[in-house]
Short mmCIF file of C-alpha atoms in Angstrom, two decimals:
data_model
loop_
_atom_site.label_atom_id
_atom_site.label_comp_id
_atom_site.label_asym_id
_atom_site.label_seq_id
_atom_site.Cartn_x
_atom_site.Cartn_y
_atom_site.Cartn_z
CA UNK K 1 15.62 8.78 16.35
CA UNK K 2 12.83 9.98 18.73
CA UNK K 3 9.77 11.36 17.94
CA UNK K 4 10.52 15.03 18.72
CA UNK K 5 13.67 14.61 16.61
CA UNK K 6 11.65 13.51 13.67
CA UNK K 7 9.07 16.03 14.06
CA UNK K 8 11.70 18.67 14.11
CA UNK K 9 13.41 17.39 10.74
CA UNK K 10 10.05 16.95 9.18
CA UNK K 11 9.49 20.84 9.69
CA UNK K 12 12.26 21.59 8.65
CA UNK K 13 11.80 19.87 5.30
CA UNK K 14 8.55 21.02 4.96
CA UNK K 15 9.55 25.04 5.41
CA UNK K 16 12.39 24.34 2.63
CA UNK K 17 9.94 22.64 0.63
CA UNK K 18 7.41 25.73 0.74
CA UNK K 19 10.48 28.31 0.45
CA UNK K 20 11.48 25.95 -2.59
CA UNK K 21 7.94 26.40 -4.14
CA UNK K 22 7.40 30.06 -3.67
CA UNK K 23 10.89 30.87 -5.09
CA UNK K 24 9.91 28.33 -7.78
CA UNK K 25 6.64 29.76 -8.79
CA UNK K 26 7.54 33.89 -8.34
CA UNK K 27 8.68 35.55 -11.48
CA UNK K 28 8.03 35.00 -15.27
CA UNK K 29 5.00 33.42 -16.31
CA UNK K 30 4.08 31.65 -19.35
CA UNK K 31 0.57 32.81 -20.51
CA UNK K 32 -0.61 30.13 -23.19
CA UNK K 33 -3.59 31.41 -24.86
CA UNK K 34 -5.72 29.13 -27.23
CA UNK K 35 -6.71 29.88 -30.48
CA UNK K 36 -8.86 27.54 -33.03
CA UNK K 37 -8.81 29.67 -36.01
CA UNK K 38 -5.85 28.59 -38.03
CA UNK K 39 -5.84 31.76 -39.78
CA UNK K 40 -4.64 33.48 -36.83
CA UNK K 41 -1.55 35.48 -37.05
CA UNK K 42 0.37 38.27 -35.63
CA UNK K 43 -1.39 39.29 -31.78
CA UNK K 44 -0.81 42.12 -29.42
CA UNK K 45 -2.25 43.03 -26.08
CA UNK K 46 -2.48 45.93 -24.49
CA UNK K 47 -2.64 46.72 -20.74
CA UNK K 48 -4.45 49.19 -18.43
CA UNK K 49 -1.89 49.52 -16.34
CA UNK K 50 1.87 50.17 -16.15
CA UNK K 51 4.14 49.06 -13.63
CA UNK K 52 2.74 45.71 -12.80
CA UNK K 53 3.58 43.31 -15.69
CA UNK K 54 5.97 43.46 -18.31
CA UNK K 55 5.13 41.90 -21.71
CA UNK K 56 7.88 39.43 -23.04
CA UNK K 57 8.30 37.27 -25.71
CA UNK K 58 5.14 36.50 -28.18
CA UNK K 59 5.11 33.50 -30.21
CA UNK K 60 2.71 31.76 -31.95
CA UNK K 61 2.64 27.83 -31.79
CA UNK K 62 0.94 27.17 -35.45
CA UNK K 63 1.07 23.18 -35.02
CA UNK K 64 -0.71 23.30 -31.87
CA UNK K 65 -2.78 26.24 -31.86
CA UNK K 66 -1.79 28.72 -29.34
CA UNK K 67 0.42 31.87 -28.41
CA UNK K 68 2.56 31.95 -25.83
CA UNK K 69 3.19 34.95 -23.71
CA UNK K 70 5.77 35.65 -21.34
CA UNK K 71 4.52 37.67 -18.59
CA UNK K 72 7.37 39.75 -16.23
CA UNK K 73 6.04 40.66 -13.17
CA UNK K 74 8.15 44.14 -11.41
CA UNK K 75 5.07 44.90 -9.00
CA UNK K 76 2.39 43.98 -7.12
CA UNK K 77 -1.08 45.00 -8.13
CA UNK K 78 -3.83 44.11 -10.67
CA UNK K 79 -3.49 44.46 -14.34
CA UNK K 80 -5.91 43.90 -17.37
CA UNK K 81 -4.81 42.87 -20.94
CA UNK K 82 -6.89 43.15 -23.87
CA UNK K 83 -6.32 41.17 -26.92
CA UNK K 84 -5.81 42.89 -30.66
CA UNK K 85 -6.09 40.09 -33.22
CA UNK K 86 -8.09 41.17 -36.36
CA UNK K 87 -10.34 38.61 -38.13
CA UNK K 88 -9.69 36.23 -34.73
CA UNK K 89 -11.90 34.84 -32.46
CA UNK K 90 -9.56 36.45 -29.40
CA UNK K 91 -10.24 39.88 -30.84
CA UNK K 92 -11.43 41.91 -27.59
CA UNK K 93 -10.99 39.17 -25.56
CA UNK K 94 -10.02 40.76 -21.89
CA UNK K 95 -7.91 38.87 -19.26
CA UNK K 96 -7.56 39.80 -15.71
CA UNK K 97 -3.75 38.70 -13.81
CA UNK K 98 -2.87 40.07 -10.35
CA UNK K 99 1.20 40.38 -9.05
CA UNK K 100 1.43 39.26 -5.66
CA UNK K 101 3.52 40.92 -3.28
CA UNK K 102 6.34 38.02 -3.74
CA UNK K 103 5.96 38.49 -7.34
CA UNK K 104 4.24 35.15 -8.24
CA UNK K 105 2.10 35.87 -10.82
CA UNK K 106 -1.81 34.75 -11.24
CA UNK K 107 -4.97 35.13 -13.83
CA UNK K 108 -7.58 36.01 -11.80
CA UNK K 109 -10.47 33.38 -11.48
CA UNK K 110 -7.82 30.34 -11.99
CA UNK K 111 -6.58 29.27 -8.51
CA UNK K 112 -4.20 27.14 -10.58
CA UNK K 113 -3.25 29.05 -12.76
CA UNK K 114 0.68 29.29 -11.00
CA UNK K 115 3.32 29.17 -13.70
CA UNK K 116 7.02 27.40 -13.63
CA UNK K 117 5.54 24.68 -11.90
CA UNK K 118 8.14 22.10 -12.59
CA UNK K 119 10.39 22.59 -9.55
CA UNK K 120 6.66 21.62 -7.86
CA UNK K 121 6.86 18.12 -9.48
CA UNK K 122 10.37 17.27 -8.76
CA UNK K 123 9.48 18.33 -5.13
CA UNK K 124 6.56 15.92 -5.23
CA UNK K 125 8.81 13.25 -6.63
CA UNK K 126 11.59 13.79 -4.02
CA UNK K 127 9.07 13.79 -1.29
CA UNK K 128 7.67 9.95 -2.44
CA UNK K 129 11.53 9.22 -2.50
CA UNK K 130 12.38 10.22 0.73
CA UNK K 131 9.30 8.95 1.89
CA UNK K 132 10.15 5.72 0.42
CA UNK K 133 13.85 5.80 2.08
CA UNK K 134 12.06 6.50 5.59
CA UNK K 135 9.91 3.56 4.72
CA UNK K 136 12.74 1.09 4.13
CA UNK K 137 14.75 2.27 7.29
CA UNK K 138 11.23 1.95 9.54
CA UNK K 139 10.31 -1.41 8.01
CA UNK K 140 14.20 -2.52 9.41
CA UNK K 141 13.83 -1.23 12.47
CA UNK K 142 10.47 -3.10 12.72
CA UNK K 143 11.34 -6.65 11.77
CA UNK K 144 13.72 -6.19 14.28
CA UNK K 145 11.29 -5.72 16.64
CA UNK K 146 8.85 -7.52 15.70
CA UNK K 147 8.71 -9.37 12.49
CA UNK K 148 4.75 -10.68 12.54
CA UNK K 149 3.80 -6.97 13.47
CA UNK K 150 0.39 -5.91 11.03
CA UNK K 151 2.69 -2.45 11.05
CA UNK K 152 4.96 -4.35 8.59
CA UNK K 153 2.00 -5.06 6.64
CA UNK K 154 1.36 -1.25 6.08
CA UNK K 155 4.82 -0.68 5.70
CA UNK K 156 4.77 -2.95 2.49
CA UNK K 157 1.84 -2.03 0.88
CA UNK K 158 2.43 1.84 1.27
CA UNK K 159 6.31 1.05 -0.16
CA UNK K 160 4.59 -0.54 -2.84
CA UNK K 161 2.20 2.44 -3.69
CA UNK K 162 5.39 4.92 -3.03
CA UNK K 163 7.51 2.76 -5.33
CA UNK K 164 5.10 2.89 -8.36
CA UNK K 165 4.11 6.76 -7.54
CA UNK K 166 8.25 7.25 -8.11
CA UNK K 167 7.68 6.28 -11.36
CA UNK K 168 4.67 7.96 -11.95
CA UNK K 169 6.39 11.69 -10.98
CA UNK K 170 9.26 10.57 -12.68
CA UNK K 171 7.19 9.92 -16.06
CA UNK K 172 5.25 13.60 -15.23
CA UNK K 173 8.99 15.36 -14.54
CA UNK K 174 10.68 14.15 -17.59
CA UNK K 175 7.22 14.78 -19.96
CA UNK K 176 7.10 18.02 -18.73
CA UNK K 177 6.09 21.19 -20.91
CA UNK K 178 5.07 24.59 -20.72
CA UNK K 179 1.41 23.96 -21.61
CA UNK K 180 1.11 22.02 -18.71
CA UNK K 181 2.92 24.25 -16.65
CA UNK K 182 0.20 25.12 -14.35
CA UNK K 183 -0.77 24.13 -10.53
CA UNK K 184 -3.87 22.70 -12.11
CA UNK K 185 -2.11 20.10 -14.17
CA UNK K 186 0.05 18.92 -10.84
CA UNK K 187 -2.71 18.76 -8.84
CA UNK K 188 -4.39 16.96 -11.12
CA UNK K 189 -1.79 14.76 -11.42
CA UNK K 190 -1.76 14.10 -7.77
CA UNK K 191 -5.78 13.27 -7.95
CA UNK K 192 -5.26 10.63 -10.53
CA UNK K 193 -2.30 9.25 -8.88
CA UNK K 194 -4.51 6.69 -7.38
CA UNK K 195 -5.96 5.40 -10.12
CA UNK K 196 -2.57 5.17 -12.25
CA UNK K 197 -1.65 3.48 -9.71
CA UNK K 198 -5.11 0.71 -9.55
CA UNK K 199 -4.61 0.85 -13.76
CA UNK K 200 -0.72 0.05 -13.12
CA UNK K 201 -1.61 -3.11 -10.84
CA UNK K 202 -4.62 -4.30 -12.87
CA UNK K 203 -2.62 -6.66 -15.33
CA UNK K 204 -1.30 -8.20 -12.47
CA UNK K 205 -4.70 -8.66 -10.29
CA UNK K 206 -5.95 -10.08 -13.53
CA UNK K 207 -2.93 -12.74 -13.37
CA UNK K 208 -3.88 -13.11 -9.82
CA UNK K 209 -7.82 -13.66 -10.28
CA UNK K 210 -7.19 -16.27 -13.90
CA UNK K 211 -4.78 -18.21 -11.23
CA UNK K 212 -6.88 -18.04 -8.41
CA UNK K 213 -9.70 -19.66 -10.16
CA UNK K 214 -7.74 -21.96 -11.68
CA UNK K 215 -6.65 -23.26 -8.01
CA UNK K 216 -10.22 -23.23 -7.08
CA UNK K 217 -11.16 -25.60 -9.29
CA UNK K 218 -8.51 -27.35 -8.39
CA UNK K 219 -9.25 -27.25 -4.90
CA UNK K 220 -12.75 -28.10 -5.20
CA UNK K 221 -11.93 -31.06 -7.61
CA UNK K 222 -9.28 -32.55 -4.92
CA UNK K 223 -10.82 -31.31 -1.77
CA UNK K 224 -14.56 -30.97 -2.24
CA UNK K 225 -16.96 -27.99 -2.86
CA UNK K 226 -17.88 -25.41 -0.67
CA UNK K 227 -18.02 -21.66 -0.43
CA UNK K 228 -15.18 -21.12 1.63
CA UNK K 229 -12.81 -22.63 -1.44
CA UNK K 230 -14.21 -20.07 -3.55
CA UNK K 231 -13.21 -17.16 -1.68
CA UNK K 232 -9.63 -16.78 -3.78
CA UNK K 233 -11.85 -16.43 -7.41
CA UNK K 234 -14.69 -14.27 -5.95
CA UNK K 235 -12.06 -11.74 -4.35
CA UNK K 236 -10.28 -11.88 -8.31
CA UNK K 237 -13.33 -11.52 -10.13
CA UNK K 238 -14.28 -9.06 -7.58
CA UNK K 239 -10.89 -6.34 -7.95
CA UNK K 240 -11.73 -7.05 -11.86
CA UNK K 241 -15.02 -6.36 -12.40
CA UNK K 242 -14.81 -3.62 -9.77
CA UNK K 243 -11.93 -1.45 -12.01
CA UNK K 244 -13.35 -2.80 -15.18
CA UNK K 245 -16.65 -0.77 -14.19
CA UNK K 246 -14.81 1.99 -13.02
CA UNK K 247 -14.12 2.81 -16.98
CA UNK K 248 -17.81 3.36 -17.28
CA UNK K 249 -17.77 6.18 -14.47
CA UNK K 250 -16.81 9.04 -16.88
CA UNK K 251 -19.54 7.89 -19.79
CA UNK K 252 -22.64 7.39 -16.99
CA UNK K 253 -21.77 10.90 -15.69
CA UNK K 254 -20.06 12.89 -18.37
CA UNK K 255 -16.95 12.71 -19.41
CA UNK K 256 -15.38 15.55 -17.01
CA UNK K 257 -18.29 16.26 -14.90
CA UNK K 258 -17.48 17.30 -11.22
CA UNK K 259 -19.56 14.14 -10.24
CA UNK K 260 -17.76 11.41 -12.24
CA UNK K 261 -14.22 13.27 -10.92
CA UNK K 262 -15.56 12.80 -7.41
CA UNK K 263 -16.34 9.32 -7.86
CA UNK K 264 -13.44 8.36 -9.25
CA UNK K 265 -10.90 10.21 -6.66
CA UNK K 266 -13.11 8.45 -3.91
CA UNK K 267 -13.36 5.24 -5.25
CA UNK K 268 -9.51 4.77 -6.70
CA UNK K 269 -8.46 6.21 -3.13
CA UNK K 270 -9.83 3.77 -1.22
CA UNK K 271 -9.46 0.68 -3.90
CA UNK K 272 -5.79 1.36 -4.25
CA UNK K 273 -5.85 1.42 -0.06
CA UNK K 274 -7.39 -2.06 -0.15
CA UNK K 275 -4.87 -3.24 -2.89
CA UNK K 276 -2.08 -1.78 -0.92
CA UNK K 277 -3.21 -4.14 2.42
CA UNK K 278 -3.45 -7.37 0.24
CA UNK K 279 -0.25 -6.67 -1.19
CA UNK K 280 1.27 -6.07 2.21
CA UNK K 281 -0.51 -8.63 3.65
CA UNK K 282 0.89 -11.32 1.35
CA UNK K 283 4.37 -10.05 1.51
CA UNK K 284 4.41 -9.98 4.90
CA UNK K 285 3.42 -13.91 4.73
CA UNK K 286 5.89 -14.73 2.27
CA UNK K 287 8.76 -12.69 3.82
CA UNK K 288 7.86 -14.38 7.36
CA UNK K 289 7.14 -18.01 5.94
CA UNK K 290 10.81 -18.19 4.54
CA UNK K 291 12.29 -16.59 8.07
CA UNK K 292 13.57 -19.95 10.06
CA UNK K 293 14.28 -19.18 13.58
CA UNK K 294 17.49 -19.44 15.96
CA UNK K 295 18.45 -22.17 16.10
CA UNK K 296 18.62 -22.11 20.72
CA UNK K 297 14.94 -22.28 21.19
CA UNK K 298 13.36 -24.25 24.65
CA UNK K 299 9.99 -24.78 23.36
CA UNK K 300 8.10 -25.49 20.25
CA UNK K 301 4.59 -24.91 20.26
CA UNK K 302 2.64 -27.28 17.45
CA UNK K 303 -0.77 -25.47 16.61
CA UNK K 304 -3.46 -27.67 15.77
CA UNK K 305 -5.68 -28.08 12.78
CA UNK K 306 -7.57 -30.92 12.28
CA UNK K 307 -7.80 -35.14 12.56
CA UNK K 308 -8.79 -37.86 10.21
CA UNK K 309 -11.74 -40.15 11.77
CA UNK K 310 -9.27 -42.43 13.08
CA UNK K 311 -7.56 -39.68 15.31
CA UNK K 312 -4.67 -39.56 12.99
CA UNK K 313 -3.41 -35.67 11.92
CA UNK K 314 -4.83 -34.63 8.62
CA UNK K 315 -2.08 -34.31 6.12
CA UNK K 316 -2.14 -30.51 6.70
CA UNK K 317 -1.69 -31.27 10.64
CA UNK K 318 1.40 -33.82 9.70
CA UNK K 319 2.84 -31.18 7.53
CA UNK K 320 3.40 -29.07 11.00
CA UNK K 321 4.64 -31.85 13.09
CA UNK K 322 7.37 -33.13 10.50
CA UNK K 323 8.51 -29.07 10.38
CA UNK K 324 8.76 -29.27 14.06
CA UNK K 325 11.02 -32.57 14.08
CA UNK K 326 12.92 -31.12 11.03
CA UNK K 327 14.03 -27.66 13.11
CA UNK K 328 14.82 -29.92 16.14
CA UNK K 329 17.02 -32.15 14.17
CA UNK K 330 18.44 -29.20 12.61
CA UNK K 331 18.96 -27.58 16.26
CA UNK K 332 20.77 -30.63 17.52
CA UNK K 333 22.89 -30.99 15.11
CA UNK K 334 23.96 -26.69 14.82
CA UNK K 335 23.81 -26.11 18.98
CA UNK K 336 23.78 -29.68 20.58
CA UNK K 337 20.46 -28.20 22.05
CA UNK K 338 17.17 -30.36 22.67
CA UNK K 339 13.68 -28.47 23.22
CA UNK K 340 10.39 -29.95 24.00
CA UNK K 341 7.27 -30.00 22.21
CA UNK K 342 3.60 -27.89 23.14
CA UNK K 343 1.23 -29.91 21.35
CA UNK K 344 -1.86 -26.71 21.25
CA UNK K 345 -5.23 -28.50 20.30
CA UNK K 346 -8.15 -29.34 21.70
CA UNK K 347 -11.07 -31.52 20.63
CA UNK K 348 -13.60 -30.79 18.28
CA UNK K 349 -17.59 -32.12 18.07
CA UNK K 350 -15.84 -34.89 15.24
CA UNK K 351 -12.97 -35.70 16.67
CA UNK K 352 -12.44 -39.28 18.61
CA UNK K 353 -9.44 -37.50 20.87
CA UNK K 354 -7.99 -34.01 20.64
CA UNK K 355 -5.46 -32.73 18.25
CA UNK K 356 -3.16 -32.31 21.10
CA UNK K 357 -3.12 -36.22 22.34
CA UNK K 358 -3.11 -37.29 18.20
CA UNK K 359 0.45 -35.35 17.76
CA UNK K 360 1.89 -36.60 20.77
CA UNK K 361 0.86 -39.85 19.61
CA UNK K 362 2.53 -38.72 16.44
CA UNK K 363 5.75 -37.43 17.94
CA UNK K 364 6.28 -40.56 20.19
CA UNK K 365 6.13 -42.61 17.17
CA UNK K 366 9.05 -40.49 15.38
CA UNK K 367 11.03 -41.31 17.98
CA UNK K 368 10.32 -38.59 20.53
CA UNK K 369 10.69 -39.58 24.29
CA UNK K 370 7.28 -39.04 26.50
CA UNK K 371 9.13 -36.38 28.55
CA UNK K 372 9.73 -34.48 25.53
CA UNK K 373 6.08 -33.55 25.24
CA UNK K 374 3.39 -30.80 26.64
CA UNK K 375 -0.39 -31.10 26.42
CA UNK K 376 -2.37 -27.88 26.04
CA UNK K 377 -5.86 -29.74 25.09
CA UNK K 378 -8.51 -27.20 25.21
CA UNK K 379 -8.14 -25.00 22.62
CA UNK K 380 -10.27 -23.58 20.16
CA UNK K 381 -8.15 -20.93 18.29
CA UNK K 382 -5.30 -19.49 17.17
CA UNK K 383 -5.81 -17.36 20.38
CA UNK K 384 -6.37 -20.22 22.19
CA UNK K 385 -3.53 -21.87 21.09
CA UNK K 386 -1.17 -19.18 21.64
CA UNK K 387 -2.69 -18.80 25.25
CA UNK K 388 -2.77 -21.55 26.85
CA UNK K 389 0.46 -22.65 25.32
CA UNK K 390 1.92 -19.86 27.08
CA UNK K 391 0.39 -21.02 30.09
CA UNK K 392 1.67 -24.48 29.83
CA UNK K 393 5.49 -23.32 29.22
CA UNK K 394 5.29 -20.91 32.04
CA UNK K 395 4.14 -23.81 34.15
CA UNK K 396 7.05 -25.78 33.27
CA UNK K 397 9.76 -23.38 33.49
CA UNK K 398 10.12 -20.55 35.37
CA UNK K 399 11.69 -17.05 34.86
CA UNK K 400 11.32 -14.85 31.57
CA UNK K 401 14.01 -15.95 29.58
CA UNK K 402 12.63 -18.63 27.74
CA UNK K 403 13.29 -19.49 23.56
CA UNK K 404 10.03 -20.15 21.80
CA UNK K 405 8.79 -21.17 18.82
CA UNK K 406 6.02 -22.41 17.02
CA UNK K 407 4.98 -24.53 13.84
CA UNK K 408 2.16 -23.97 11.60
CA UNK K 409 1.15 -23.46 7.95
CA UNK K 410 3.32 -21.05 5.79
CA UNK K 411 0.03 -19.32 5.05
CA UNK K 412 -0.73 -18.98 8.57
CA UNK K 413 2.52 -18.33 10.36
CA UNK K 414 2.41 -14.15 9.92
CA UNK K 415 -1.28 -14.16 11.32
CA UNK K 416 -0.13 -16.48 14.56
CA UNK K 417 2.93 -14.77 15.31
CA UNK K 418 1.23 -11.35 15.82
CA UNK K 419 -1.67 -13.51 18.18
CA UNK K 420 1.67 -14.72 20.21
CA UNK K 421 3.14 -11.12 20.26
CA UNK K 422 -0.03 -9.47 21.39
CA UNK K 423 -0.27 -11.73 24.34
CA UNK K 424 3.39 -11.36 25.39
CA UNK K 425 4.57 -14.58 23.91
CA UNK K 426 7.77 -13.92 22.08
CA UNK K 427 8.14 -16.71 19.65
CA UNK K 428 9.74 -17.28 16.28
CA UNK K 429 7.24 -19.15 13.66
CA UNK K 430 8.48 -21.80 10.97
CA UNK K 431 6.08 -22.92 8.43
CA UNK K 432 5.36 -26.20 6.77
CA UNK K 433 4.62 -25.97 2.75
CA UNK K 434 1.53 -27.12 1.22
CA UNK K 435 0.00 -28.00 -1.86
CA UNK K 436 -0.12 -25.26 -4.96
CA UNK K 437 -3.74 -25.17 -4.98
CA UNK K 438 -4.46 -24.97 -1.23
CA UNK K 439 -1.88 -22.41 -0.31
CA UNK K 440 -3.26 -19.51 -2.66
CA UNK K 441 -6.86 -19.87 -1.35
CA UNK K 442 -5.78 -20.04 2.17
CA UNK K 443 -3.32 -17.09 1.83
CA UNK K 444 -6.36 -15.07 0.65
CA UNK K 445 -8.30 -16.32 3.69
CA UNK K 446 -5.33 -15.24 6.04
CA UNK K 447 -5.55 -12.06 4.77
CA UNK K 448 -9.47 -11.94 5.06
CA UNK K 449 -8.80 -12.80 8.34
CA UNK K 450 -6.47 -9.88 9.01
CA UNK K 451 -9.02 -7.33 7.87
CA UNK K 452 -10.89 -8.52 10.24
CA UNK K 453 -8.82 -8.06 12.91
CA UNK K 454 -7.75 -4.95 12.16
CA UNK K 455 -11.21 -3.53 11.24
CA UNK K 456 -11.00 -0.71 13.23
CA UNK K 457 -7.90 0.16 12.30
CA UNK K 458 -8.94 0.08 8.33
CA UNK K 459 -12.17 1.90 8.87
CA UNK K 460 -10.04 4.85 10.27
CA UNK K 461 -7.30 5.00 7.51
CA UNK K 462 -10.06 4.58 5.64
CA UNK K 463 -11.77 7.51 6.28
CA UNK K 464 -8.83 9.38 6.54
CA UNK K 465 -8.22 8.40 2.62
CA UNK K 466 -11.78 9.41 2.01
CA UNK K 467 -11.16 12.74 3.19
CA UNK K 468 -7.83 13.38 1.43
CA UNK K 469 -9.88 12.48 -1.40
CA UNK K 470 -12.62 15.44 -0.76
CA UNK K 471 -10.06 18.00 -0.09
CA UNK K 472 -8.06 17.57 -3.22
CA UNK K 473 -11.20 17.63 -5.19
CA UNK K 474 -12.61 20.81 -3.65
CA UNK K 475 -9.40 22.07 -4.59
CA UNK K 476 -9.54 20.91 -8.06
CA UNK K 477 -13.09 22.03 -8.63
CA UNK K 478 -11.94 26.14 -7.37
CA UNK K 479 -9.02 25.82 -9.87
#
């Protein structure tokens, strides 16, 4: 579908939507009125003017408190109702409405004050669905594409937000009553949606935080301190303590002040954002780490990662070879097909030779003939890696139609394929498992790491969050 397709169906549904909620919100209008005297009885109103509104049904709730009004509207104009309830508070009590010309009726002073709002809900529910739909069909087309695109990343989070938000309306839809039958209630439903949504996830991030420190310690007990193996339990604590404290908002404040609803719109906008990326983020790597390639590939690029103090790869760095020689084997055996190996690594301040000359070393000892193997020994980086490889495969075979892939991590294999796709490399990744404890710790890193690339990016969906966020709750504050 191109763009000016889309645009033209998204108008469209938006004018049906609005025709939906004008239709929707013109005509009778429930009038709840409160009463706390429990003595309270028979009530009638009277009206200044004729013509404008015409009194309905009048019922009083006595388990709840309240009467409820039905209000006709059969012309446009303002109209004031005064209140006849003997021994009541409400006695004298004066209420202003206005009929607008497409007979949607509205107290005056209450923005929100809209009734047989319900269609309003289901529209806001069927919008999330189709958004979610769209969603599904884009993040198809994408993998196509591109599978290690950080697009897919956004895709998954925001299907994950959209998902839970489905049930959310659904809940609101089906609890539904005619108290709550006002554009302030929906609209307020839509403010909070954010933080149902960070209340929703928070069993689960503290699952994630109890078994992220436990894989620390772990970590640290098999591998050796440092801060960087505490990153997984400092980002859990972190999401904890930060929604934990968020409870505290409302009683620092007031409960219901304009300040502690501001705070909390702002704050749950932009936490659920960041919980939406991680999500993403490690879907994405799980999604792409179980993807195994064509099996009709020419190259396969090894990316480097560190050597013992003999030269020998570090078990992590052996993981990535031995996925290498498992895909060939598996590639000879499907298509008949041999490919040679890009060993990407150069040498570090520690190292006796570079990680590029230790797998080769590595590979010729599995077997692999001499011929069979590339040397790209002067990288740094992932970049690097991805780089210079390209450089050496161009270099040995000409033309554009050339199969690659590349071995690495599981953790790390969504990160490097984008790095290969944003420098014109198209290659497929495969990714060699690793221990329990490591893998959790270095998925959080990855995804760390693709903050960080994407900075920009975040700090303008970011701000774009943060002023949804204002605009709903200048709305909410005029209603």
């Amino acid at each position: 579908m191109t763009n000016k397709k889309k645009a033209l169906y998204i108008l469209i549904t938006v004018i049906v939507f609005i025709v939906i909620a004008v239709l929707s919100v013109r005509g009778k209008y429930d009038w709840i009125i409160w009463d706390d005297d429990s003595k309270a009885g028979v009530m009638t109103i009277e009206q200044d003017r004729e013509g404008i509104i015409e009194l309905g049904r009048n019922i009083y709730n006595e388990e709840m408190g309240y009467y409820a009004v039905e209000l006709n509207p059969i012309g446009a104009g303002d109209v004031t109702f005064t209140i006849n309830s003997p021994g009541t508070s409400l006695d004298g009590e004066s209420y202003d409405f206005t009929v607008l010309p497409l007979g949607i009726v509205m107290e005056k002073g209450k923005i929100g004050s809209i009734g047989n709002i319900e269609i309003i809900r289901m529209e806001i529910l069927f919008i999330f669905i189709l958004s979610g739909i769209n969603i599904v069909f884009s993040l198809k087309r994408r993998i196509q594409e591109n599978r290690y695109s950080y697009t897919i990343m956004y895709y998954m989070g925001a299907l994950v937000f959209i998902v839970i938000n489905i049930l959310i309306f659904t809940f609101h839809v089906l609890e539904n009553s005619r108290i709550d039958n006002k554009l302030s209630f929906v609209l307020n439903d839509i403010v909070n949606d954010a933080s149902y949504f960070v209340f929703i996830l928070f069993p689960l991030i503290v699952i994630l935080a109890v078994f992220l420190a436990i894989s620390n310690v772990v970590l640290i007990i098999k591998e050796g301190g440092g801060i960087r193996n505490l990153l997984g339990t400092g980002l859990g604590l972190f999401l904890m303590a930060f929604t934990t404290a968020m409870y505290f908002v409302d009683y620092i404040f007031g409960l219901g002040s304009k300040v502690a609803f501001l705070i909390n719109t702002v704050i749950y906008g932009l936490l659920a954002y960041f919980e939406c990326v991680m999500i993403g983020t490690i879907i994405a790597s799980v999604v792409t780490r179980r993807h195994v390639p064509k099996k009709n590939k020419d190259y396969m690029i090894i990316l480097g990662c560190g050597l013992r103090e003999d030269g020998t790869p570090m078990p992590l760095l052996r993981g990535r070879i031995d996925r290498a020689l498992w895909f060939l084997k598996k590639q000879i055996k499907k298509s008949n097909k041999e490919l040679k190996f890009v060993c990407s690594g150069g040498q570090g301040d520690d190292e006796i030779i570079s990680e590029a000359q230790s797998m080769k070393n590595y590979l010729m000892s599995k077997g692999i003939s001499e011929d069979k193997i590339l040397l790209e020994d002067k990288s740094a980086s992932t970049y690097e890696n991805m780089m210079f490889s390209k450089d050496v495969i161009d270099a040995d075979m000409r033309g554009d139609d050339k199969k690659v892939a590349f071995s690495t991590t599981s953790y790390h294999v969504f990160r490097s394929g984008n790095i290969a796709h944003s420098i014109g490399l198209d290659a497929e990744g495969i990714g060699s498992k690793t221990k329990w404890y490591f893998y959790t710790n270095a998925l959080i890193r990855e995804f760390v790491a693709n903050i960080n690339s994407q900075k920009r990016q975040h700090v303008i969906n970011a701000l774009f969050i943060l002023l949804i966020c204002l605009m709903f709750c200048v709305l909410y504050f005029m209603i």
